[in-house]
XYZ file of N, CA and C in Angstrom:
321
model
N -19.004 -18.442 -4.514
C -17.972 -18.006 -3.590
C -18.440 -18.330 -2.173
N -17.552 -18.861 -1.370
C -17.935 -19.258 -0.023
C -18.171 -18.048 0.866
N -18.900 -18.268 1.942
C -19.187 -17.198 2.890
C -17.894 -16.669 3.512
N -16.936 -17.562 3.801
C -15.661 -17.131 4.375
C -14.911 -16.237 3.395
N -14.957 -16.585 2.119
C -14.294 -15.773 1.103
C -14.965 -14.414 0.995
N -16.285 -14.390 0.997
C -17.020 -13.119 0.950
C -16.668 -12.244 2.141
N -16.597 -12.839 3.327
C -16.255 -12.089 4.538
C -14.853 -11.507 4.429
N -13.921 -12.309 3.935
C -12.539 -11.829 3.796
C -12.472 -10.645 2.838
N -13.147 -10.733 1.719
C -13.133 -9.640 0.740
C -13.705 -8.369 1.367
N -14.737 -8.500 2.183
C -15.309 -7.323 2.839
C -14.339 -6.720 3.845
N -13.533 -7.551 4.501
C -12.643 -7.014 5.536
C -11.377 -6.402 4.958
N -10.934 -6.835 3.797
C -9.716 -6.267 3.218
C -9.964 -5.506 1.923
N -11.154 -5.593 1.382
C -11.444 -4.923 0.115
C -11.211 -3.425 0.176
N -11.526 -2.802 1.287
C -11.310 -1.358 1.418
C -9.829 -1.025 1.421
N -8.986 -1.959 1.893
C -7.539 -1.735 1.857
C -7.004 -1.873 0.429
N -7.546 -2.820 -0.317
C -7.173 -2.963 -1.725
C -7.583 -1.697 -2.481
N -8.721 -1.125 -2.114
C -9.160 0.130 -2.748
C -8.144 1.248 -2.480
N -7.530 1.259 -1.307
C -6.492 2.255 -1.003
C -5.276 2.052 -1.910
N -4.917 0.803 -2.166
C -3.816 0.522 -3.097
C -4.154 1.046 -4.496
N -5.400 0.884 -4.891
C -5.832 1.375 -6.210
C -5.782 2.899 -6.264
N -6.102 3.547 -5.162
C -5.987 5.011 -5.116
C -4.533 5.432 -5.336
N -3.601 4.709 -4.721
C -2.184 5.013 -4.908
C -1.797 4.808 -6.369
N -2.246 3.709 -6.965
C -1.956 3.443 -8.390
C -2.466 4.584 -9.264
N -3.664 5.057 -8.974
C -4.251 6.141 -9.766
C -3.399 7.406 -9.689
N -2.899 7.718 -8.506
C -2.045 8.898 -8.339
C -0.729 8.704 -9.092
N -0.134 7.536 -8.959
C 1.136 7.276 -9.631
C 1.003 7.358 -11.151
N -0.177 7.039 -11.657
C -0.392 7.069 -13.105
C -0.252 8.470 -13.689
N -0.456 9.495 -12.879
C -0.373 10.867 -13.393
C 0.887 11.606 -12.950
N 1.696 10.975 -12.116
C 2.943 11.612 -11.674
C 4.061 11.353 -12.686
N 4.910 12.340 -12.901
C 6.037 12.152 -13.815
C 7.200 11.432 -13.121
N 7.046 10.137 -12.910
C 8.062 9.352 -12.219
C 9.035 8.728 -13.213
N 10.305 8.624 -12.824
C 11.244 7.867 -13.656
C 10.750 6.423 -13.801
N 11.052 5.799 -14.913
C 10.575 4.440 -15.181
C 10.947 3.460 -14.071
N 12.182 3.549 -13.583
C 12.633 2.627 -12.543
C 11.831 2.816 -11.251
N 11.564 4.053 -10.894
C 10.780 4.341 -9.690
C 9.365 3.813 -9.842
N 8.753 4.074 -10.999
C 7.392 3.598 -11.250
C 7.337 2.075 -11.200
N 8.338 1.415 -11.775
C 8.361 -0.051 -11.779
C 8.460 -0.596 -10.357
N 9.332 -0.005 -9.544
C 9.468 -0.444 -8.153
C 8.171 -0.230 -7.385
N 7.563 0.931 -7.572
C 6.317 1.234 -6.860
C 5.210 0.268 -7.263
N 5.074 0.004 -8.539
C 4.021 -0.913 -8.996
C 4.286 -2.342 -8.546
N 5.556 -2.730 -8.461
C 5.895 -4.057 -7.934
C 5.431 -4.171 -6.480
N 5.738 -3.154 -5.683
C 5.342 -3.169 -4.274
C 3.822 -3.139 -4.118
N 3.148 -2.363 -4.945
C 1.686 -2.325 -4.884
C 1.092 -3.695 -5.217
N 1.656 -4.353 -6.217
C 1.181 -5.689 -6.581
C 1.393 -6.691 -5.460
N 2.577 -6.639 -4.840
C 2.850 -7.531 -3.707
C 1.878 -7.278 -2.560
N 1.630 -6.013 -2.278
C 0.710 -5.668 -1.186
C -0.695 -6.178 -1.482
N -1.125 -6.035 -2.723
C -2.469 -6.497 -3.072
C -2.580 -8.006 -2.928
N -1.566 -8.732 -3.367
C -1.583 -10.190 -3.214
C -1.670 -10.559 -1.739
N -0.906 -9.870 -0.901
C -0.944 -10.153 0.547
C -2.337 -9.906 1.120
N -2.957 -8.803 0.703
C -4.273 -8.461 1.255
C -5.365 -9.416 0.788
N -5.135 -10.117 -0.289
C -6.125 -11.072 -0.785
C -5.945 -12.456 -0.167
N -4.879 -12.643 0.618
C -4.675 -13.908 1.319
C -5.718 -14.059 2.419
N -5.964 -15.307 2.812
C -6.958 -15.587 3.843
C -6.642 -14.882 5.156
N -5.371 -14.824 5.511
C -4.950 -14.180 6.759
C -3.728 -13.320 6.450
N -3.940 -12.090 5.996
C -2.805 -11.246 5.584
C -1.787 -11.061 6.705
N -0.529 -11.167 6.340
C 0.583 -11.006 7.277
C 0.893 -9.513 7.400
N 0.497 -8.922 8.499
C 0.674 -7.478 8.696
C 2.152 -7.085 8.748
N 2.996 -7.967 9.252
C 4.429 -7.683 9.315
C 4.998 -7.581 7.903
N 4.679 -8.551 7.063
C 5.159 -8.518 5.676
C 4.595 -7.322 4.934
N 3.317 -7.043 5.148
C 2.704 -5.901 4.488
C 3.372 -4.608 4.936
N 3.659 -4.505 6.222
C 4.346 -3.319 6.731
C 5.691 -3.118 6.059
N 6.428 -4.206 5.847
C 7.717 -4.118 5.166
C 7.575 -3.666 3.723
N 6.565 -4.182 3.040
C 6.322 -3.781 1.654
C 5.911 -2.318 1.582
N 5.059 -1.887 2.506
C 4.648 -0.484 2.540
C 5.833 0.429 2.837
N 6.727 -0.030 3.714
C 7.922 0.758 4.023
C 8.781 0.930 2.769
N 9.004 -0.167 2.055
C 9.808 -0.110 0.831
C 9.165 0.827 -0.191
N 7.847 0.724 -0.353
C 7.107 1.588 -1.280
C 7.233 3.049 -0.875
N 7.048 3.325 0.388
C 7.093 4.706 0.872
C 8.495 5.299 0.724
N 9.516 4.502 0.963
C 10.890 4.977 0.780
C 11.155 5.343 -0.682
N 10.677 4.520 -1.605
C 10.849 4.797 -3.038
C 10.125 6.087 -3.409
N 8.907 6.237 -2.915
C 8.122 7.437 -3.243
C 8.717 8.685 -2.606
N 9.239 8.552 -1.399
C 9.866 9.702 -0.742
C 11.137 10.112 -1.477
N 11.955 9.139 -1.857
C 13.220 9.430 -2.542
C 12.993 10.096 -3.893
N 11.879 9.757 -4.542
C 11.591 10.322 -5.864
C 10.945 11.701 -5.778
N 10.530 12.106 -4.578
C 9.822 13.374 -4.420
C 8.321 13.257 -4.617
N 7.847 12.039 -4.898
C 6.416 11.838 -5.164
C 5.552 12.182 -3.951
N 6.043 11.881 -2.746
C 5.246 12.196 -1.553
C 5.042 13.701 -1.419
N 6.091 14.453 -1.686
C 5.971 15.910 -1.607
C 5.091 16.446 -2.732
N 5.253 15.885 -3.913
C 4.523 16.370 -5.083
C 3.022 16.065 -4.990
N 2.698 14.850 -4.568
C 1.289 14.429 -4.550
C 0.601 14.700 -3.222
N 1.369 14.963 -2.187
C 0.789 15.317 -0.896
C -0.186 14.295 -0.354
N -1.343 14.784 0.056
C -2.341 13.958 0.728
C -2.897 12.860 -0.170
N -2.801 13.042 -1.476
C -3.307 12.018 -2.389
C -2.560 10.691 -2.197
N -1.299 10.752 -1.805
C -0.538 9.538 -1.476
C -0.490 9.304 0.027
N -0.333 10.369 0.793
C -0.186 10.221 2.240
C -1.432 9.616 2.883
N -2.601 9.978 2.391
C -3.845 9.443 2.955
C -3.933 7.929 2.851
N -3.863 7.374 1.621
C -3.961 5.920 1.504
C -2.796 5.175 2.141
N -1.580 5.726 2.033
C -0.442 5.070 2.686
C -0.630 5.045 4.197
N -1.127 6.131 4.761
C -1.383 6.189 6.197
C -2.444 5.195 6.629
N -3.490 5.060 5.836
C -4.555 4.101 6.144
C -4.006 2.681 6.159
N -3.220 2.344 5.145
C -2.628 1.009 5.077
C -1.643 0.779 6.223
N -0.864 1.799 6.549
C 0.086 1.680 7.653
C -0.652 1.519 8.984
N -1.757 2.241 9.153
C -2.549 2.098 10.379
C -3.019 0.661 10.545
N -3.507 0.065 9.472
C -4.009 -1.305 9.535
C -2.875 -2.282 9.821
N -1.704 -2.015 9.268
C -0.566 -2.916 9.463
C -0.018 -2.846 10.878
N -0.190 -1.698 11.530
C 0.266 -1.551 12.908
C 1.752 -1.293 13.018
N 2.352 -1.804 14.085
C 3.764 -1.555 14.382
C 4.725 -1.858 13.231
N 4.491 -2.919 12.452
C 5.427 -3.193 11.357
C 5.550 -2.048 10.341
N 4.599 -1.148 10.328
C 4.635 -0.028 9.385
C 5.002 1.284 10.074
N 5.638 1.195 11.228
C 6.000 2.392 11.989
C 6.856 3.362 11.197
N 7.773 2.850 10.388
C 8.630 3.706 9.580
C 7.809 4.493 8.560
N 6.741 3.880 8.066
C 5.880 4.572 7.096
C 5.309 5.828 7.745
N 4.839 5.712 8.958
C 4.290 6.880 9.655
C 5.348 7.966 9.833
N 6.572 7.575 10.125
C 7.650 8.542 10.268
C 7.914 9.255 8.953
N 7.900 8.520 7.861
C 8.155 9.117 6.545
C 7.007 10.022 6.108
N 5.813 9.722 6.566
C 4.653 10.530 6.171
C 4.509 11.795 7.021
N 5.185 11.826 8.153
C 5.050 12.956 9.087
C 5.696 14.213 8.524
């Protein structure tokens, strides 16, 4: 593996770990199948973006917004509390302004 690839994994690997934390929480929540499918689709898209050489924070922010809206509508954010809000907030912080709606939904 090249040094540039190793550096990239170190800079975004902790964000991918946050996505995995969200997956772990979703695995134990009683979510409707459609909600779970949408959430896992968004998590997969986010992970692919974070593994790119130069992740697009705007696109990631949009994906996080869509994910957070699905989780809020299902009641998962209220049910799981900080277990979801923590990692979503971390990812939104990294994404910056494009994830502003995520911060509003988490407030």
